[in-house]
Structures are given as C-alpha cells and as structure tokens.
Amino acid sequence: MNLALYSSATGMEGQQLRLNNIANNIANVNSTGYKRSKVEFQDLLYQSQSPKGGDGGGGAIVPTGIEIGNGSRPVSTTKIFTQGQLSQTASHWDVAINGDGFFQITRPDGSTAYTRDGSFKVDSNNQLVNSEGMAIVGFGAVPDAVSNVFIAPTGEVTFETPDGLVNGPTLQLARFNNANGLKSLGSNLFEETTASGTPTLGNPGQDGFGRLEQGYLEMSNVNVVEEMVNLIVAQRAYEINSKAIQTADQMMSTVNQLKR
Amino acid sequence: MQVGFYHSASALNSLEHWQQSVSHNLASSQVAGYKAQVFALSGAASGQLSHTNQAGVQVHGPQAPVAEMRLDPRGGALQATDAPLDLAIDGPGYFAIEAEDGNTHYTRNGQFHLDPDNRVVTHRGEALLAQGNPITLNPSGGPLSVSPSGALSQDGVPLGQLELTQFNNPAGLESIGGAFRAGSVIDPQEEAVETPHIRQGFVEAANTQPIQEMVQLIQLSRAHEANHRVMTAFDERIESTLRSLDPTA
C-alpha cells in the first residue's frame, strides 16, 4: 500500500513540474528569441522480489520474475532550438538570425552571454547595445550622425553618414556543439557551460551559420496549441495519480477495519 | 504486563508529533522563506519502555521517539513582487539581522521595510545587517538598488555590501519563530557565502510540498487507526478475560 502512495506522489510531482514548464512556455509566447523547453522523465529503480533468470529450484530458471517500480522522476529539461517565426518591424537596428547561431553580448561583469534576441539600439556613447544596455561583442563605436544603416545577410554593416557610405564591422555569430547544454540566464540570454562546449565563431551565411535578416525579429517558437494539449494531458495525469492515492488510502482503511 | 499495549500507545504518541509537524508545514505554506520540517522516527527507540539499564540507572522510555526533525534545505519558488525592499536569496545562505538584544539572527524571509529612522528592517523592527552594520537610507537619495551580488546603492551612490551566511551544520541552528539563531549546544559552523545571488523585487515562497504532506497525512492517519485497533483488541481481550473469570457471574 505504501509503495502505491509514494509512487503516485512522485507521479503527481512530475506532472506539477511539467505544468510549471508549460506555464513558463506560455508566459514567454511573446519573448523575442525564446526557445520553448520540455521536461523528460525516467522511471525510478525497481525492487525485485523474485529475480529474472534466478534459480527456480530443481535446475529451472525463473523466466520473468517479479519487479515493482518506484515511480518516476524528471531527468532533464531540454530547450528546443527550432527556428521561430520572423516578424517584420522595419526598425533598421532589429536583426533576426535565420538559421543557426547566437549573437554575442558582453555582460556587465565582463563575461560573454549568447542570445537570439536581435533587438539592438545605439546608446548615448554610440555603442551598439541590446535592450538592457549590454554591448555587442566586437562591434566598436557607431559613427556620429548616422542616418541609416544596412546590415547584409552575411553580416557586413554599412553606415550612411553625411560623408557618404562608411563600412562598419561584421556582425559575427557563435555556434555550439550542444546548444541544449547552454545555461539559461533569463533576459533572453544563455551562458556557456562545460556541457555545451566552447563556441565556434563565424560569419553569417557561411559554414552552416544562419543568415541575418535586418528589420525582422525572431518570435518565440512556442506552439500554443501544443502547450494547451500538454496542459490537458498533465492535468488528467495529475488527476489519475490522485485517484491511485485515494484508492490506496481506501484499501488501507479496509485493512484497518478487518478487526471490528 | 501488557507490553504490546504500551508499544501501541508509544506509537500513537509519536504519530501525533508527526502530525503536528505536517500541520505546521501546511499552515506555514504561505510564509515567505519558510523551510519545511522533515520528521523521522527512531526505529530503535520507538516502543521502548521505562527500564533499568545495566548501570542501574532508571531509563525512561522516550515518550516521543523522534529521531530527527530537520529542515528541508531546498529553495522555494521565487515570486516577483516588484517591491524594491523585497529580497530573495537564489541558492544557499541567510540574511543577517540584528535582534533586539543585539545578537545576530539569521533569516531567509526577505520582506523588508523602512522604519522611521530610514533603516532597512524586518516586520518586527530587526535591522538588516550589511557586513555587521545596519543599513540607513538617504530619504532623498532615490530608490534602493540591490545588485545580484549584494552591493547596495542608491542612485549610483554605494551604501554597503550584503553578505550571506551559510551553515555547514544546520542542526546547530535554533528556530525562534521567523528567524534562526546560532545554538549554544551544537556549533552550526557558519561561513560566508562566496558568490551570493540576491534578487531584488522577488520573495522566496515556502518550500512546503503539499503532495508530500498529504501523502504523509494519509500514511500517519492510517497507522494511527491501525494502532488504535490494536489497543482496542487488547482492551476487549482483557475485558472478556475478566468477564469469563468472574466468580460472581
């Protein structure tokens, strides 16, 4: 009886975690460059009362045996790095990556973070920064009196100034062997970890890196319909696990009432 | 001597203590920074009766064979409140606050307020300590800003550095209702947290897990019922024995 209680409790907690994850995905349906995540579960260890292949007496081998599991537990949350839809904003500093790669951002403490969010601005020091004021790696200063800027799909930036066209730096992208190993920092940023591997830098449009689209922003890749279906499944699984707990409770009550 | 009778009574006693722990956790599930109590019974001591041991000393059987009552160290969920004086710790560590008697107490509850002297205090008036000193805000200096590493500033003017304390031996902490103090019996082995993570505008929710508490409640109420049945069976047996041996009947 007790095993049923605890197994079902792990099931309910797993569904709760799944629900937390679904809620986070739905809350971020409008976050630029957001990648949805999913939770993966595994079953817990099994207790065997009669081992498979054990000695059945008289030289016979037990073919199937008895083993009871102990419930489930979450084992990983994976980010799904599929391309989000590109939404046109017509702002000349908004860039979206169409394909693989991350922009590189310098955080206030000096470390590098990576993001798919390309909504850039120019701050008062003529630095190209993201929405929170963090500078883009390797971009340098934007010249004064820039009236327009052109960003080619292969990353070359050209400024239009009163003196004519001025060539700017090239926007480089970073790519990882295991993008799922990146640590999410919030603020649409990711951090490199030992699981993700070191980044490979490159120009957009070459060696498998994605192309840049100026005037577009990449929307989140959350599929609201799929999240709703997962929500229904999680809720019903939660309910069914609670039914198992209630049944185990009633059976324990029956046992207690054997002796009147 | 009905030994089994007293075993059941002792079990009922310890189950009641367990239930108190469960209901305390559920009642505190909305308290910011609350750490759930984890209860464990001692198998060796449960059901033990008063006896005289080999040294001739009368040993009283423990009425409540509690093996341990420790705190669940897991962090609670962070809730965004956007109040500038609400701080939440992301990870290990406790805030240091100054109690009325001048001693340093520790808490995870990061809901702070300003007292009439513009000091940052808890709801009971205990001052938050930054490196041992209370924090006084400049009333016209702008809003307080707390960086994730604990650096305090008002509009760019630095005010101090918050330090978090963690304990290697949490059993040495004594709970005094809403906060902890270093116990005098066991040394909690305090040390500073090297890389604190403090979030301004967030409150840490209690880490009570209602599913676990309800499952424990089912467990202990059924165990209580079973022990009660055993005691009733003893009672009926004694009664029928007395009745059958009654010479006047």
Short mmCIF file of C-alpha atoms in Angstrom, two decimals:
data_model
loop_
_atom_site.label_atom_id
_atom_site.label_comp_id
_atom_site.label_asym_id
_atom_site.label_seq_id
_atom_site.Cartn_x
_atom_site.Cartn_y
_atom_site.Cartn_z
CA MET A 1 0.00 0.00 0.00
CA ASN A 2 2.71 2.43 0.96
CA LEU A 3 4.55 1.92 -2.30
CA ALA A 4 1.42 2.93 -4.23
CA LEU A 5 1.21 6.12 -2.17
CA TYR A 6 4.78 7.16 -2.83
CA SER A 7 4.82 6.12 -6.48
CA SER A 8 1.72 8.17 -7.15
CA ALA A 9 3.17 11.09 -5.21
CA THR A 10 6.21 11.10 -7.50
CA GLY A 11 3.85 10.97 -10.47
CA MET A 12 1.91 13.99 -9.21
CA GLU A 13 5.08 15.95 -8.55
CA GLY A 14 6.33 15.13 -12.03
CA GLN A 15 3.13 16.44 -13.57
CA GLN A 16 3.40 19.55 -11.41
CA LEU A 17 6.87 20.19 -12.80
CA ARG A 18 5.54 19.65 -16.29
CA LEU A 19 2.80 22.16 -15.58
CA ASN A 20 5.34 24.69 -14.31
CA ASN A 21 7.26 24.24 -17.54
CA ILE A 22 4.15 24.62 -19.71
CA ALA A 23 3.17 27.76 -17.84
CA ASN A 24 6.64 29.20 -18.42
CA ASN A 25 6.44 28.44 -22.13
CA ILE A 26 3.01 30.05 -22.44
CA ALA A 27 4.11 33.10 -20.44
CA ASN A 28 7.00 33.57 -22.88
CA VAL A 29 4.97 33.30 -26.04
CA ASN A 30 5.90 36.91 -26.84
CA SER A 31 9.53 36.92 -25.74
CA THR A 32 11.86 37.64 -28.63
CA GLY A 33 14.06 34.70 -29.45
CA TYR A 34 12.57 32.49 -26.72
CA LYS A 35 13.07 28.76 -27.17
CA ARG A 36 10.46 26.50 -25.60
CA SER A 37 11.58 23.77 -23.24
CA LYS A 38 10.19 20.35 -22.42
CA VAL A 39 10.62 18.09 -19.40
CA GLU A 40 11.74 14.50 -19.75
CA PHE A 41 11.04 11.81 -17.17
CA GLN A 42 12.54 8.47 -16.31
CA ASP A 43 11.32 5.61 -14.13
CA LEU A 44 12.82 5.08 -10.71
CA LEU A 45 14.65 1.98 -9.54
CA TYR A 46 12.87 -1.33 -9.41
CA GLN A 47 12.68 -3.64 -6.41
CA SER A 48 12.73 -7.27 -7.42
CA GLN A 49 11.04 -9.80 -5.22
CA SER A 50 11.91 -12.69 -7.49
CA PRO A 51 14.85 -12.02 -9.81
CA LYS A 52 14.59 -12.67 -13.51
CA GLY A 53 16.79 -15.57 -14.52
CA GLY A 54 17.10 -16.66 -10.91
CA ASP A 55 17.15 -20.21 -9.66
CA GLY A 56 13.64 -21.62 -9.62
CA GLY A 57 14.65 -24.77 -7.83
CA GLY A 58 15.33 -28.12 -9.41
CA GLY A 59 17.54 -26.61 -12.09
CA ALA A 60 14.73 -24.46 -13.50
CA ILE A 61 15.36 -20.81 -14.35
CA VAL A 62 12.76 -18.17 -13.49
CA PRO A 63 11.78 -16.63 -16.84
CA THR A 64 10.05 -13.40 -15.80
CA GLY A 65 10.38 -12.85 -12.05
CA ILE A 66 8.70 -10.05 -10.10
CA GLU A 67 9.89 -6.44 -10.07
CA ILE A 68 7.97 -3.36 -8.93
CA GLY A 69 8.99 0.17 -9.84
CA ASN A 70 9.02 3.14 -7.51
CA GLY A 71 7.51 5.89 -9.63
CA SER A 72 9.05 8.45 -11.90
CA ARG A 73 11.27 11.48 -11.67
CA PRO A 74 12.21 14.29 -14.02
CA VAL A 75 15.60 13.77 -15.59
CA SER A 76 16.13 16.74 -17.88
CA THR A 77 14.59 19.89 -19.28
CA THR A 78 15.59 20.36 -22.89
CA LYS A 79 15.31 23.56 -24.86
CA ILE A 80 14.03 23.01 -28.37
CA PHE A 81 16.08 25.14 -30.72
CA THR A 82 13.82 25.28 -33.75
CA GLN A 83 13.59 28.44 -35.77
CA GLY A 84 10.97 30.89 -34.59
CA GLN A 85 8.84 32.93 -36.99
CA LEU A 86 10.37 36.17 -38.23
CA SER A 87 8.25 39.22 -37.58
CA GLN A 88 8.87 42.37 -39.58
CA THR A 89 9.46 45.50 -37.50
CA ALA A 90 11.05 47.79 -40.13
CA SER A 91 13.43 49.16 -37.48
CA HIS A 92 16.89 49.25 -39.02
CA TRP A 93 18.66 48.05 -35.90
CA ASP A 94 16.47 44.96 -35.44
CA VAL A 95 18.19 41.82 -36.71
CA ALA A 96 16.93 38.24 -36.77
CA ILE A 97 19.01 35.11 -37.36
CA ASN A 98 17.51 32.83 -39.99
CA GLY A 99 19.24 29.55 -39.14
CA ASP A 100 21.89 28.52 -36.59
CA GLY A 101 23.92 30.80 -34.38
CA PHE A 102 23.78 33.22 -31.47
CA PHE A 103 24.68 36.88 -31.09
CA GLN A 104 27.42 37.54 -28.54
CA ILE A 105 26.76 40.01 -25.74
CA THR A 106 29.15 41.34 -23.11
CA ARG A 107 27.62 41.26 -19.64
CA PRO A 108 28.38 44.00 -17.05
CA ASP A 109 30.85 41.68 -15.27
CA GLY A 110 32.81 41.12 -18.48
CA SER A 111 31.69 37.59 -19.34
CA THR A 112 30.07 36.74 -22.65
CA ALA A 113 26.45 35.73 -22.99
CA TYR A 114 24.69 34.49 -26.08
CA THR A 115 21.26 35.39 -27.38
CA ARG A 116 18.91 35.06 -30.32
CA ASP A 117 17.29 38.38 -29.45
CA GLY A 118 18.46 40.87 -32.07
CA SER A 119 16.59 44.00 -30.98
CA PHE A 120 19.61 46.29 -30.81
CA LYS A 121 19.81 50.02 -30.04
CA VAL A 122 22.50 52.68 -30.03
CA ASP A 123 23.12 54.19 -26.61
CA SER A 124 24.36 57.65 -25.65
CA ASN A 125 28.02 56.57 -26.04
CA ASN A 126 27.40 55.44 -29.65
CA GLN A 127 27.79 51.81 -28.55
CA LEU A 128 25.56 49.16 -30.08
CA VAL A 129 23.70 47.57 -27.17
CA ASN A 130 20.79 45.23 -26.53
CA SER A 131 17.56 46.18 -24.76
CA GLU A 132 19.25 46.07 -21.33
CA GLY A 133 22.25 48.14 -22.30
CA MET A 134 24.76 45.30 -22.74
CA ALA A 135 27.22 45.81 -25.59
CA ILE A 136 27.54 43.53 -28.60
CA VAL A 137 30.94 41.82 -28.69
CA GLY A 138 33.46 43.24 -31.15
CA PHE A 139 31.24 45.89 -32.65
CA GLY A 140 33.03 49.06 -31.62
CA ALA A 141 31.52 52.51 -31.80
CA VAL A 142 28.89 53.66 -34.26
CA PRO A 143 29.97 56.84 -36.13
CA ASP A 144 28.19 60.11 -35.33
CA ALA A 145 25.34 61.43 -37.44
CA VAL A 146 24.34 58.07 -38.91
CA SER A 147 21.11 58.47 -40.85
CA ASN A 148 20.70 54.89 -41.96
CA VAL A 149 22.41 51.53 -41.56
CA PHE A 150 22.44 48.49 -43.83
CA ILE A 151 23.15 45.02 -42.46
CA ALA A 152 23.82 42.44 -45.12
CA PRO A 153 22.63 38.86 -44.67
CA THR A 154 26.30 37.87 -44.40
CA GLY A 155 26.87 40.28 -41.52
CA GLU A 156 28.65 43.27 -43.14
CA VAL A 157 27.40 46.56 -41.74
CA THR A 158 27.42 49.77 -43.77
CA PHE A 159 26.60 53.17 -42.26
CA GLU A 160 25.10 56.03 -44.26
CA THR A 161 26.56 59.32 -42.97
CA PRO A 162 26.53 62.84 -44.45
CA ASP A 163 30.00 62.00 -45.83
CA GLY A 164 28.68 59.02 -47.77
CA LEU A 165 28.72 55.30 -47.11
CA VAL A 166 31.13 54.11 -44.37
CA ASN A 167 31.98 50.45 -43.89
CA GLY A 168 31.42 49.13 -40.38
CA PRO A 169 32.45 45.89 -38.66
CA THR A 170 30.99 42.48 -39.49
CA LEU A 171 28.47 41.02 -37.07
CA GLN A 172 29.76 37.58 -36.11
CA LEU A 173 27.73 34.68 -34.76
CA ALA A 174 28.64 31.88 -32.32
CA ARG A 175 27.59 28.25 -32.54
CA PHE A 176 27.78 25.37 -30.04
CA ASN A 177 28.07 21.61 -30.38
CA ASN A 178 25.39 21.09 -27.79
CA ALA A 179 23.12 24.12 -27.66
CA ASN A 180 20.94 22.25 -25.15
CA GLY A 181 23.80 22.43 -22.68
CA LEU A 182 23.63 26.23 -22.52
CA LYS A 183 22.53 27.65 -19.21
CA SER A 184 19.52 29.95 -19.39
CA LEU A 185 20.19 33.21 -17.58
CA GLY A 186 16.87 34.91 -18.18
CA SER A 187 16.72 38.22 -20.10
CA ASN A 188 16.77 36.11 -23.30
CA LEU A 189 20.44 35.27 -22.57
CA PHE A 190 22.35 31.98 -22.47
CA GLU A 191 25.69 31.17 -20.89
CA GLU A 192 28.34 28.69 -21.99
CA THR A 193 28.85 25.62 -19.75
CA THR A 194 31.05 22.53 -19.90
CA ALA A 195 28.03 20.66 -21.28
CA SER A 196 27.56 22.99 -24.22
CA GLY A 197 31.19 23.03 -25.32
CA THR A 198 33.16 26.06 -26.47
CA PRO A 199 31.60 28.29 -29.11
CA THR A 200 32.70 28.34 -32.74
CA LEU A 201 32.67 31.83 -34.20
CA GLY A 202 31.89 32.59 -37.80
CA ASN A 203 30.31 34.93 -40.27
CA PRO A 204 26.61 34.59 -41.00
CA GLY A 205 25.72 32.69 -44.15
CA GLN A 206 28.91 30.58 -44.16
CA ASP A 207 29.78 27.15 -42.71
CA GLY A 208 26.23 26.41 -41.66
CA PHE A 209 25.66 29.67 -39.77
CA GLY A 210 22.30 31.32 -40.29
CA ARG A 211 21.79 34.49 -42.34
CA LEU A 212 20.89 37.84 -40.81
CA GLU A 213 17.61 39.49 -41.69
CA GLN A 214 17.60 43.23 -40.99
CA GLY A 215 14.27 44.73 -39.97
CA TYR A 216 12.96 41.47 -38.56
CA LEU A 217 12.80 39.97 -35.06
CA GLU A 218 12.63 36.27 -34.31
CA MET A 219 9.50 35.46 -32.32
CA SER A 220 9.32 32.67 -29.74
CA ASN A 221 8.94 29.15 -31.05
CA VAL A 222 6.21 28.26 -28.55
CA ASN A 223 3.32 26.44 -30.20
CA VAL A 224 0.32 27.46 -28.12
CA VAL A 225 -1.87 24.61 -29.37
CA GLU A 226 0.72 22.02 -28.43
CA GLU A 227 1.15 23.59 -24.98
CA MET A 228 -2.63 23.51 -24.44
CA VAL A 229 -2.75 19.82 -25.32
CA ASN A 230 0.16 19.14 -22.96
CA LEU A 231 -1.71 21.10 -20.29
CA ILE A 232 -4.75 18.84 -20.64
CA VAL A 233 -2.58 15.73 -20.52
CA ALA A 234 -0.72 16.96 -17.44
CA GLN A 235 -3.92 17.78 -15.62
CA ARG A 236 -5.54 14.42 -16.35
CA ALA A 237 -2.38 12.54 -15.41
CA TYR A 238 -2.34 14.52 -12.13
CA GLU A 239 -5.96 13.54 -11.52
CA ILE A 240 -5.38 9.87 -12.24
CA ASN A 241 -2.39 9.78 -9.91
CA SER A 242 -4.50 11.33 -7.18
CA LYS A 243 -7.12 8.61 -7.80
CA ALA A 244 -4.43 5.98 -7.24
CA ILE A 245 -3.56 7.64 -3.91
CA GLN A 246 -7.19 7.76 -2.85
CA THR A 247 -7.67 4.11 -3.76
CA ALA A 248 -4.59 3.10 -1.78
CA ASP A 249 -6.00 5.09 1.15
CA GLN A 250 -9.33 3.28 0.94
CA MET A 251 -7.62 -0.07 0.77
CA MET A 252 -5.62 0.79 3.89
CA SER A 253 -8.87 1.74 5.56
CA THR A 254 -10.35 -1.64 4.61
CA VAL A 255 -7.35 -3.38 6.14
CA ASN A 256 -7.78 -1.42 9.36
CA GLN A 257 -11.41 -2.43 9.56
CA LEU A 258 -10.74 -6.15 9.27
CA LYS A 259 -10.79 -6.39 13.03
CA ARG A 260 -14.06 -4.96 14.23
CA MET B 1 2.18 -6.84 31.80
CA GLN B 2 0.59 -5.92 28.54
CA VAL B 3 3.75 -4.85 26.74
CA GLY B 4 2.13 -4.56 23.33
CA PHE B 5 -0.41 -2.16 24.78
CA TYR B 6 2.31 0.30 25.74
CA HIS B 7 4.04 -0.15 22.40
CA SER B 8 0.88 0.95 20.63
CA ALA B 9 0.47 3.88 22.98
CA SER B 10 4.02 4.99 22.30
CA ALA B 11 3.42 4.71 18.57
CA LEU B 12 0.27 6.82 18.84
CA ASN B 13 2.27 9.46 20.69
CA SER B 14 4.95 9.67 18.04
CA LEU B 15 2.36 9.72 15.26
CA GLU B 16 0.78 12.72 16.93
CA HIS B 17 4.12 14.52 16.86
CA TRP B 18 4.43 13.66 13.19
CA GLN B 19 1.00 15.08 12.55
CA GLN B 20 1.95 18.29 14.35
CA SER B 21 4.93 18.60 12.04
CA VAL B 22 2.74 18.03 8.96
CA SER B 23 0.13 20.56 10.03
CA HIS B 24 2.85 23.10 10.91
CA ASN B 25 4.24 22.73 7.38
CA LEU B 26 0.83 23.11 5.76
CA ALA B 27 -0.09 26.09 7.95
CA SER B 28 3.17 27.82 7.02
CA SER B 29 2.91 27.15 3.31
CA GLN B 30 2.34 30.86 2.62
CA VAL B 31 5.13 32.18 4.84
CA ALA B 32 7.98 33.73 2.86
CA GLY B 33 11.27 31.91 3.25
CA TYR B 34 9.76 29.05 5.30
CA LYS B 35 11.70 25.79 5.29
CA ALA B 36 9.55 22.66 5.72
CA GLN B 37 10.22 20.38 8.68
CA VAL B 38 11.24 16.84 7.82
CA PHE B 39 10.30 14.37 10.52
CA ALA B 40 11.86 10.98 11.14
CA LEU B 41 11.10 8.41 13.83
CA SER B 42 13.76 6.37 15.53
CA GLY B 43 13.15 2.69 14.97
CA ALA B 44 15.32 1.65 17.85
CA ALA B 45 13.65 3.87 20.39
CA SER B 46 10.02 3.61 19.36
CA GLY B 47 8.04 1.43 21.69
CA GLN B 48 10.78 1.47 24.29
CA LEU B 49 9.57 1.21 27.86
CA SER B 50 10.98 2.61 31.05
CA HIS B 51 13.58 0.21 32.39
CA THR B 52 16.70 -0.02 34.49
CA ASN B 53 19.80 -0.42 32.39
CA GLN B 54 22.92 -2.32 33.28
CA ALA B 55 24.44 0.58 35.17
CA GLY B 56 21.44 0.58 37.49
CA VAL B 57 20.12 3.86 36.13
CA GLN B 58 16.41 4.21 35.51
CA VAL B 59 15.99 4.95 31.82
CA HIS B 60 12.66 6.41 30.90
CA GLY B 61 11.31 5.21 27.60
CA PRO B 62 11.08 8.17 25.25
CA GLN B 63 7.52 9.34 25.08
CA ALA B 64 8.10 10.71 21.61
CA PRO B 65 10.84 8.68 19.90
CA VAL B 66 11.76 11.41 17.47
CA ALA B 67 14.93 10.53 15.61
CA GLU B 68 15.33 13.89 13.95
CA MET B 69 13.39 16.95 13.00
CA ARG B 70 15.45 18.77 10.44
CA LEU B 71 14.69 21.47 7.91
CA ASP B 72 14.34 20.78 4.22
CA PRO B 73 17.10 22.94 2.71
CA ARG B 74 15.62 23.17 -0.78
CA GLY B 75 14.94 26.67 -2.05
CA GLY B 76 11.38 27.80 -2.55
CA ALA B 77 9.96 29.27 -5.74
CA LEU B 78 10.72 32.94 -6.36
CA GLN B 79 7.68 35.16 -6.75
CA ALA B 80 8.02 38.55 -8.41
CA THR B 81 6.53 41.37 -6.34
CA ASP B 82 8.47 44.37 -7.78
CA ALA B 83 8.71 45.90 -4.32
CA PRO B 84 12.22 47.39 -4.05
CA LEU B 85 12.70 46.20 -0.47
CA ASP B 86 11.70 42.59 -1.19
CA LEU B 87 14.84 40.48 -1.50
CA ALA B 88 15.06 36.77 -2.28
CA ILE B 89 18.10 34.53 -1.99
CA ASP B 90 18.65 32.32 -5.02
CA GLY B 91 20.69 29.44 -3.57
CA PRO B 92 22.21 28.85 -0.11
CA GLY B 93 22.65 31.47 2.56
CA TYR B 94 20.78 33.52 5.13
CA PHE B 95 20.38 37.25 5.69
CA ALA B 96 21.91 38.52 8.93
CA ILE B 97 19.58 40.63 11.07
CA GLU B 98 20.16 42.34 14.40
CA ALA B 99 17.83 41.16 17.14
CA GLU B 100 16.57 43.34 19.99
CA ASP B 101 19.22 42.05 22.37
CA GLY B 102 21.99 42.91 19.93
CA ASN B 103 22.71 39.34 18.83
CA THR B 104 22.78 38.37 15.18
CA HIS B 105 19.93 36.25 13.96
CA TYR B 106 19.53 34.71 10.52
CA THR B 107 16.55 34.54 8.23
CA ARG B 108 15.53 33.69 4.66
CA ASN B 109 12.46 35.92 4.78
CA GLY B 110 13.44 38.84 2.60
CA GLN B 111 10.41 41.11 3.03
CA PHE B 112 11.97 44.26 4.44
CA HIS B 113 10.53 47.69 5.29
CA LEU B 114 11.76 51.13 6.31
CA ASP B 115 11.45 52.23 9.91
CA PRO B 116 11.04 55.89 10.96
CA ASP B 117 14.84 56.24 11.08
CA ASN B 118 15.08 55.14 7.43
CA ARG B 119 16.78 51.88 8.34
CA VAL B 120 16.03 48.67 6.43
CA VAL B 121 14.26 46.41 8.94
CA THR B 122 12.12 43.26 9.11
CA HIS B 123 8.45 43.49 10.04
CA ARG B 124 9.48 43.20 13.69
CA GLY B 125 11.95 46.03 13.51
CA GLU B 126 15.13 43.98 13.39
CA ALA B 127 17.69 45.74 11.22
CA LEU B 128 19.17 44.06 8.18
CA LEU B 129 22.94 43.95 8.54
CA ALA B 130 25.40 44.66 5.76
CA GLN B 131 28.81 43.46 6.93
CA GLY B 132 27.68 43.81 10.51
CA ASN B 133 26.14 47.28 10.29
CA PRO B 134 22.50 48.33 9.85
CA ILE B 135 21.61 49.98 6.55
CA THR B 136 20.34 53.56 6.68
CA LEU B 137 18.85 55.01 3.52
CA ASN B 138 19.03 58.61 2.44
CA PRO B 139 15.38 59.73 2.21
CA SER B 140 16.07 61.91 -0.81
CA GLY B 141 18.66 59.68 -2.40
CA GLY B 142 16.37 57.77 -4.71
CA PRO B 143 15.27 54.14 -4.68
CA LEU B 144 17.45 51.42 -3.16
CA SER B 145 19.11 49.18 -5.69
CA VAL B 146 20.49 45.76 -4.75
CA SER B 147 22.76 44.03 -7.23
CA PRO B 148 22.68 40.23 -7.57
CA SER B 149 25.96 40.02 -5.65
CA GLY B 150 24.56 42.06 -2.76
CA ALA B 151 26.04 45.51 -3.47
CA LEU B 152 23.69 48.19 -2.12
CA SER B 153 23.39 51.57 -3.78
CA GLN B 154 21.01 54.49 -4.10
CA ASP B 155 21.09 56.18 -7.49
CA GLY B 156 24.65 55.06 -8.03
CA VAL B 157 25.90 56.05 -4.55
CA PRO B 158 27.23 52.86 -2.87
CA LEU B 159 25.75 52.12 0.56
CA GLY B 160 27.37 48.85 1.54
CA GLN B 161 27.63 45.16 0.75
CA LEU B 162 25.19 42.50 1.86
CA GLU B 163 26.84 39.28 2.95
CA LEU B 164 25.04 35.97 3.18
CA THR B 165 25.91 33.36 5.81
CA GLN B 166 25.62 29.64 5.30
CA PHE B 167 25.93 26.86 7.85
CA ASN B 168 27.76 23.59 7.41
CA ASN B 169 25.90 22.02 10.29
CA PRO B 170 22.31 23.31 10.10
CA ALA B 171 21.39 21.16 13.14
CA GLY B 172 23.10 23.84 15.21
CA LEU B 173 20.52 26.48 14.27
CA GLU B 174 17.72 27.14 16.74
CA SER B 175 14.41 28.30 15.40
CA ILE B 176 12.94 31.32 17.17
CA GLY B 177 9.86 31.91 15.10
CA GLY B 178 10.54 33.59 11.78
CA ALA B 179 14.30 33.52 12.18
CA PHE B 180 17.16 31.37 13.42
CA ARG B 181 19.99 31.95 15.83
CA ALA B 182 23.19 30.06 16.33
CA GLY B 183 22.50 27.48 19.01
CA SER B 184 24.64 27.16 22.09
CA VAL B 185 24.74 23.37 22.15
CA ILE B 186 25.88 22.45 18.65
CA ASP B 187 28.15 24.70 16.61
CA PRO B 188 26.45 25.42 13.30
CA GLN B 189 29.81 26.22 11.64
CA GLU B 190 28.89 29.41 9.92
CA GLU B 191 30.77 30.73 6.96
CA ALA B 192 30.20 33.44 4.39
CA VAL B 193 28.72 32.54 1.02
CA GLU B 194 31.32 33.27 -1.65
CA THR B 195 29.04 34.05 -4.57
CA PRO B 196 25.70 35.26 -3.25
CA HIS B 197 22.73 35.51 -5.58
CA ILE B 198 20.21 38.06 -4.34
CA ARG B 199 17.19 39.05 -6.39
CA GLN B 200 15.56 42.38 -5.70
CA GLY B 201 11.81 42.55 -6.19
CA PHE B 202 11.30 38.85 -5.51
CA VAL B 203 10.08 36.92 -2.48
CA GLU B 204 11.02 33.30 -1.79
CA ALA B 205 7.92 31.18 -1.23
CA ALA B 206 7.80 28.39 1.33
CA ASN B 207 9.26 25.11 0.15
CA THR B 208 6.35 23.07 1.54
CA GLN B 209 5.25 20.39 -0.90
CA PRO B 210 1.53 19.82 -0.36
CA ILE B 211 1.55 16.46 -2.18
CA GLN B 212 4.20 15.05 0.15
CA GLU B 213 2.44 16.44 3.22
CA MET B 214 -0.91 14.93 2.17
CA VAL B 215 0.67 11.54 1.48
CA GLN B 216 2.30 11.66 4.91
CA LEU B 217 -1.04 12.61 6.41
CA ILE B 218 -2.70 9.58 4.79
CA GLN B 219 0.15 7.39 5.97
CA LEU B 220 0.09 8.53 9.56
CA SER B 221 -3.67 8.59 9.94
CA ARG B 222 -3.90 5.00 8.72
CA ALA B 223 -1.06 4.00 11.02
CA HIS B 224 -2.86 5.79 13.84
CA GLU B 225 -6.02 3.90 13.03
CA ALA B 226 -4.21 0.56 12.92
CA ASN B 227 -2.54 1.17 16.29
CA HIS B 228 -5.86 2.23 17.72
CA ARG B 229 -7.37 -1.06 16.55
CA VAL B 230 -4.58 -2.98 18.24
CA MET B 231 -5.24 -1.17 21.51
CA THR B 232 -8.97 -1.81 21.19
CA ALA B 233 -8.29 -5.50 20.59
CA PHE B 234 -6.16 -5.62 23.77
CA ASP B 235 -8.89 -3.87 25.68
CA GLU B 236 -11.60 -6.25 24.52
CA ARG B 237 -9.45 -9.27 25.25
CA ILE B 238 -8.76 -8.11 28.82
CA GLU B 239 -12.43 -7.38 29.29
CA SER B 240 -13.54 -10.81 28.06
CA THR B 241 -10.87 -12.47 30.21
CA LEU B 242 -12.07 -10.64 33.30
CA ARG B 243 -15.66 -11.44 32.49
CA SER B 244 -15.03 -15.15 31.98
CA LEU B 245 -13.01 -15.36 35.18
CA ASP B 246 -15.57 -13.52 37.25
CA PRO B 247 -16.69 -15.91 40.02
CA THR B 248 -19.82 -13.96 40.75
CA ALA B 249 -21.23 -14.14 37.21
#
